[in-house]
Structures are given as C-alpha cells and as structure tokens.
Amino acid sequence: MPRLVGRAKRAPVPAQLADLSLAPRHLSLLSYLLFDGPMTVTELAGRLKVAPTTTSLMVGDLARQGLLDRTEDPGDRRRTIVSIKEDKRRAVDAWLARGAQAWERALAPLTPAERQLVISTLRAYEQDVGDCCPEDR
C-alpha cells in the first residue's frame, strides 16, 4: 500500500500545470472535480473528509492560481459551485487519468463480487487507519 500511494503522489505534473503550487493534497480534490463534476465546497469537504474551511482555503488558492472556477449556484445564490477551468481540464485529466485507467485495467478481469471485495477491503483499511490516527481527521 505505501508503494501504491507513493507512486500516485510522484505522478509528474503536466507542463501546463508545472508553474502552479500543486501538492499531493490537491490530487483528491482535483480527482473529485474531474471525475464527478462541479460541486459545492461543502460537498467537496464531505468527500475529502476535511472541514469546509480547509476545503475553502484550498479552493481559494487553486482559483487564484487560475486552476479552478467558482460560480454562483443559480438555484441558491448563497452557494458556490467549484469546477476545473475549461482551459486546464485537459492537463488535469492527463495528470490524473492514468491512475484511474490503471484501476480500470486492474479491476476489469474481476467478477463484480471480486471487485466489491477489493473495494470493501480498501475501505476497511482506510477506516482502520483512520481509527488509529484521529489526529489526521
């Protein structure tokens, strides 16, 4: 597991994003926006399992660097929708899609039950590590 995570963190940042201050902590945030689409800061915080203020700071930083867009929710003007800027989407996809494609290839030969076992095992691992290390929450 440490090797797997280490490799993901060492994925080279594409040239178009190289001048940005991107860190491994941005991988998950950008992955959610890339694969699941635009969402609110609160939704992102829930998925990242961090406080909305922490997520808001990350979003603000990435928006100032020109990587993210923040737009008013047309259905509720108090909410802000976060998305990857269109001109940066291809570079973010190039950076993150390789990992997603690797998971797809690794899981493809498995039966649905076997895939569920892998996912359940990874979730159990994540939960156990989280229970052991409450300071990381």
PDB file of C-alpha atoms in Angstrom:
ATOM      1  CA  MET A   1       0.000   0.000   0.000  1.00  0.00           C
ATOM      2  CA  PRO A   2       2.736   2.560   0.783  1.00  0.00           C
ATOM      3  CA  ARG A   3       4.329   1.912  -2.623  1.00  0.00           C
ATOM      4  CA  LEU A   4       0.974   2.326  -4.344  1.00  0.00           C
ATOM      5  CA  VAL A   5       0.302   5.668  -2.637  1.00  0.00           C
ATOM      6  CA  GLY A   6       3.883   6.784  -3.172  1.00  0.00           C
ATOM      7  CA  ARG A   7       3.674   6.175  -6.906  1.00  0.00           C
ATOM      8  CA  ALA A   8       0.426   8.129  -7.176  1.00  0.00           C
ATOM      9  CA  LYS A   9       1.968  11.076  -5.335  1.00  0.00           C
ATOM     10  CA  ARG A  10       5.004  11.040  -7.640  1.00  0.00           C
ATOM     11  CA  ALA A  11       2.972  11.247 -10.849  1.00  0.00           C
ATOM     12  CA  PRO A  12       4.621  14.033 -12.840  1.00  0.00           C
ATOM     13  CA  VAL A  13       2.654  17.248 -13.091  1.00  0.00           C
ATOM     14  CA  PRO A  14       1.990  18.171 -16.760  1.00  0.00           C
ATOM     15  CA  ALA A  15       3.950  21.137 -18.141  1.00  0.00           C
ATOM     16  CA  GLN A  16       0.779  23.271 -18.376  1.00  0.00           C
ATOM     17  CA  LEU A  17       0.344  22.924 -14.585  1.00  0.00           C
ATOM     18  CA  ALA A  18       4.029  22.951 -13.587  1.00  0.00           C
ATOM     19  CA  ASP A  19       4.082  26.636 -12.634  1.00  0.00           C
ATOM     20  CA  LEU A  20       1.233  26.130 -10.138  1.00  0.00           C
ATOM     21  CA  SER A  21       1.854  25.296  -6.496  1.00  0.00           C
ATOM     22  CA  LEU A  22       0.279  21.841  -6.639  1.00  0.00           C
ATOM     23  CA  ALA A  23       0.867  19.335  -3.884  1.00  0.00           C
ATOM     24  CA  PRO A  24      -0.272  15.751  -3.274  1.00  0.00           C
ATOM     25  CA  ARG A  25      -3.158  17.090  -1.146  1.00  0.00           C
ATOM     26  CA  HIS A  26      -4.627  18.576  -4.317  1.00  0.00           C
ATOM     27  CA  LEU A  27      -4.868  15.171  -6.035  1.00  0.00           C
ATOM     28  CA  SER A  28      -8.060  14.111  -4.282  1.00  0.00           C
ATOM     29  CA  LEU A  29      -9.784  17.485  -4.666  1.00  0.00           C
ATOM     30  CA  LEU A  30      -8.996  17.637  -8.370  1.00  0.00           C
ATOM     31  CA  SER A  31      -9.936  13.977  -8.846  1.00  0.00           C
ATOM     32  CA  TYR A  32     -13.404  14.553  -7.420  1.00  0.00           C
ATOM     33  CA  LEU A  33     -13.960  17.570  -9.647  1.00  0.00           C
ATOM     34  CA  LEU A  34     -12.583  15.797 -12.724  1.00  0.00           C
ATOM     35  CA  PHE A  35     -14.445  12.501 -12.357  1.00  0.00           C
ATOM     36  CA  ASP A  36     -17.615  13.616 -10.528  1.00  0.00           C
ATOM     37  CA  GLY A  37     -18.030  17.102 -11.970  1.00  0.00           C
ATOM     38  CA  PRO A  38     -18.614  20.504 -10.403  1.00  0.00           C
ATOM     39  CA  MET A  39     -19.771  20.619  -6.786  1.00  0.00           C
ATOM     40  CA  THR A  40     -20.032  22.889  -3.798  1.00  0.00           C
ATOM     41  CA  VAL A  41     -17.265  23.441  -1.264  1.00  0.00           C
ATOM     42  CA  THR A  42     -19.388  21.619   1.326  1.00  0.00           C
ATOM     43  CA  GLU A  43     -19.786  18.601  -0.964  1.00  0.00           C
ATOM     44  CA  LEU A  44     -16.040  18.574  -1.641  1.00  0.00           C
ATOM     45  CA  ALA A  45     -15.272  18.828   2.082  1.00  0.00           C
ATOM     46  CA  GLY A  46     -17.547  15.857   2.770  1.00  0.00           C
ATOM     47  CA  ARG A  47     -15.835  13.731   0.173  1.00  0.00           C
ATOM     48  CA  LEU A  48     -12.363  14.795   1.307  1.00  0.00           C
ATOM     49  CA  LYS A  49     -13.375  14.283   4.952  1.00  0.00           C
ATOM     50  CA  VAL A  50     -11.950  17.642   5.991  1.00  0.00           C
ATOM     51  CA  ALA A  51     -13.529  20.792   7.350  1.00  0.00           C
ATOM     52  CA  PRO A  52     -15.295  23.087   4.858  1.00  0.00           C
ATOM     53  CA  THR A  53     -12.917  25.905   5.876  1.00  0.00           C
ATOM     54  CA  THR A  54      -9.918  23.765   4.912  1.00  0.00           C
ATOM     55  CA  THR A  55     -11.524  22.944   1.572  1.00  0.00           C
ATOM     56  CA  SER A  56     -12.453  26.572   1.036  1.00  0.00           C
ATOM     57  CA  LEU A  57      -8.829  27.619   1.580  1.00  0.00           C
ATOM     58  CA  MET A  58      -7.610  25.006  -0.921  1.00  0.00           C
ATOM     59  CA  VAL A  59     -10.251  26.034  -3.469  1.00  0.00           C
ATOM     60  CA  GLY A  60      -9.409  29.717  -3.000  1.00  0.00           C
ATOM     61  CA  ASP A  61      -5.712  29.047  -3.520  1.00  0.00           C
ATOM     62  CA  LEU A  62      -6.295  26.976  -6.665  1.00  0.00           C
ATOM     63  CA  ALA A  63      -8.769  29.562  -8.006  1.00  0.00           C
ATOM     64  CA  ARG A  64      -6.211  32.367  -7.502  1.00  0.00           C
ATOM     65  CA  GLN A  65      -3.700  30.283  -9.439  1.00  0.00           C
ATOM     66  CA  GLY A  66      -6.197  30.012 -12.313  1.00  0.00           C
ATOM     67  CA  LEU A  67      -6.942  26.293 -11.999  1.00  0.00           C
ATOM     68  CA  LEU A  68     -10.485  26.381 -10.594  1.00  0.00           C
ATOM     69  CA  ASP A  69     -13.622  28.379 -11.304  1.00  0.00           C
ATOM     70  CA  ARG A  70     -16.027  29.428  -8.581  1.00  0.00           C
ATOM     71  CA  THR A  71     -19.504  30.348  -9.777  1.00  0.00           C
ATOM     72  CA  GLU A  72     -22.707  31.243  -8.020  1.00  0.00           C
ATOM     73  CA  ASP A  73     -25.246  28.427  -7.776  1.00  0.00           C
ATOM     74  CA  PRO A  74     -28.221  29.605  -9.866  1.00  0.00           C
ATOM     75  CA  GLY A  75     -30.575  27.696  -7.562  1.00  0.00           C
ATOM     76  CA  ASP A  76     -29.183  29.185  -4.334  1.00  0.00           C
ATOM     77  CA  ARG A  77     -27.054  32.316  -4.537  1.00  0.00           C
ATOM     78  CA  ARG A  78     -25.519  31.597  -1.126  1.00  0.00           C
ATOM     79  CA  ARG A  79     -23.767  28.526  -2.519  1.00  0.00           C
ATOM     80  CA  THR A  80     -20.695  28.485  -4.741  1.00  0.00           C
ATOM     81  CA  ILE A  81     -20.085  25.799  -7.339  1.00  0.00           C
ATOM     82  CA  VAL A  82     -16.462  24.786  -7.881  1.00  0.00           C
ATOM     83  CA  SER A  83     -15.169  23.366 -11.160  1.00  0.00           C
ATOM     84  CA  ILE A  84     -11.927  22.923 -13.061  1.00  0.00           C
ATOM     85  CA  LYS A  85     -11.333  25.741 -15.551  1.00  0.00           C
ATOM     86  CA  GLU A  86     -12.027  24.521 -19.068  1.00  0.00           C
ATOM     87  CA  ASP A  87      -8.583  25.526 -20.357  1.00  0.00           C
ATOM     88  CA  LYS A  88      -6.927  23.445 -17.595  1.00  0.00           C
ATOM     89  CA  ARG A  89      -9.197  20.383 -17.779  1.00  0.00           C
ATOM     90  CA  ARG A  90      -7.123  18.508 -20.372  1.00  0.00           C
ATOM     91  CA  ALA A  91      -3.904  18.956 -18.336  1.00  0.00           C
ATOM     92  CA  VAL A  92      -5.613  17.841 -15.105  1.00  0.00           C
ATOM     93  CA  ASP A  93      -7.050  14.846 -16.935  1.00  0.00           C
ATOM     94  CA  ALA A  94      -3.601  13.938 -18.301  1.00  0.00           C
ATOM     95  CA  TRP A  95      -2.216  14.123 -14.759  1.00  0.00           C
ATOM     96  CA  LEU A  96      -4.925  12.073 -13.038  1.00  0.00           C
ATOM     97  CA  ALA A  97      -6.488   9.821 -15.668  1.00  0.00           C
ATOM     98  CA  ARG A  98      -3.534   7.449 -15.769  1.00  0.00           C
ATOM     99  CA  GLY A  99      -4.300   6.294 -12.217  1.00  0.00           C
ATOM    100  CA  ALA A 100      -7.995   5.866 -12.988  1.00  0.00           C
ATOM    101  CA  GLN A 101      -7.185   3.889 -16.123  1.00  0.00           C
ATOM    102  CA  ALA A 102      -4.793   1.682 -14.144  1.00  0.00           C
ATOM    103  CA  TRP A 103      -7.587   0.898 -11.648  1.00  0.00           C
ATOM    104  CA  GLU A 104      -9.974   0.104 -14.505  1.00  0.00           C
ATOM    105  CA  ARG A 105      -7.449  -2.301 -16.070  1.00  0.00           C
ATOM    106  CA  ALA A 106      -6.650  -3.912 -12.712  1.00  0.00           C
ATOM    107  CA  LEU A 107     -10.319  -4.447 -11.826  1.00  0.00           C
ATOM    108  CA  ALA A 108     -11.580  -5.387 -15.314  1.00  0.00           C
ATOM    109  CA  PRO A 109     -10.790  -9.130 -15.126  1.00  0.00           C
ATOM    110  CA  LEU A 110     -12.538  -9.461 -11.758  1.00  0.00           C
ATOM    111  CA  THR A 111     -16.134 -10.510 -11.283  1.00  0.00           C
ATOM    112  CA  PRO A 112     -18.474  -7.945  -9.704  1.00  0.00           C
ATOM    113  CA  ALA A 113     -18.211  -9.839  -6.397  1.00  0.00           C
ATOM    114  CA  GLU A 114     -14.409  -9.792  -6.548  1.00  0.00           C
ATOM    115  CA  ARG A 115     -14.404  -6.046  -7.329  1.00  0.00           C
ATOM    116  CA  GLN A 116     -16.674  -5.460  -4.355  1.00  0.00           C
ATOM    117  CA  LEU A 117     -14.293  -7.451  -2.150  1.00  0.00           C
ATOM    118  CA  VAL A 118     -11.331  -5.292  -3.257  1.00  0.00           C
ATOM    119  CA  ILE A 119     -13.275  -2.086  -2.613  1.00  0.00           C
ATOM    120  CA  SER A 120     -14.577  -3.322   0.745  1.00  0.00           C
ATOM    121  CA  THR A 121     -11.052  -4.297   1.767  1.00  0.00           C
ATOM    122  CA  LEU A 122      -9.643  -0.887   0.831  1.00  0.00           C
ATOM    123  CA  ARG A 123     -12.456   0.864   2.716  1.00  0.00           C
ATOM    124  CA  ALA A 124     -11.849  -1.307   5.782  1.00  0.00           C
ATOM    125  CA  TYR A 125      -8.143  -0.459   5.616  1.00  0.00           C
ATOM    126  CA  GLU A 126      -8.913   3.251   5.306  1.00  0.00           C
ATOM    127  CA  GLN A 127     -11.340   3.084   8.240  1.00  0.00           C
ATOM    128  CA  ASP A 128      -8.894   1.202  10.442  1.00  0.00           C
ATOM    129  CA  VAL A 129      -6.056   3.603   9.687  1.00  0.00           C
ATOM    130  CA  GLY A 130      -8.412   6.495  10.423  1.00  0.00           C
ATOM    131  CA  ASP A 131      -9.444   4.931  13.729  1.00  0.00           C
ATOM    132  CA  CYS A 132      -5.785   4.548  14.684  1.00  0.00           C
ATOM    133  CA  CYS A 133      -4.844   8.111  13.786  1.00  0.00           C
ATOM    134  CA  PRO A 134      -7.587  10.561  14.871  1.00  0.00           C
ATOM    135  CA  GLU A 135      -5.172  13.489  14.553  1.00  0.00           C
ATOM    136  CA  ASP A 136      -5.344  13.091  10.758  1.00  0.00           C
ATOM    137  CA  ARG A 137      -9.026  13.952  10.665  1.00  0.00           C
TER     138      ARG A 137
END
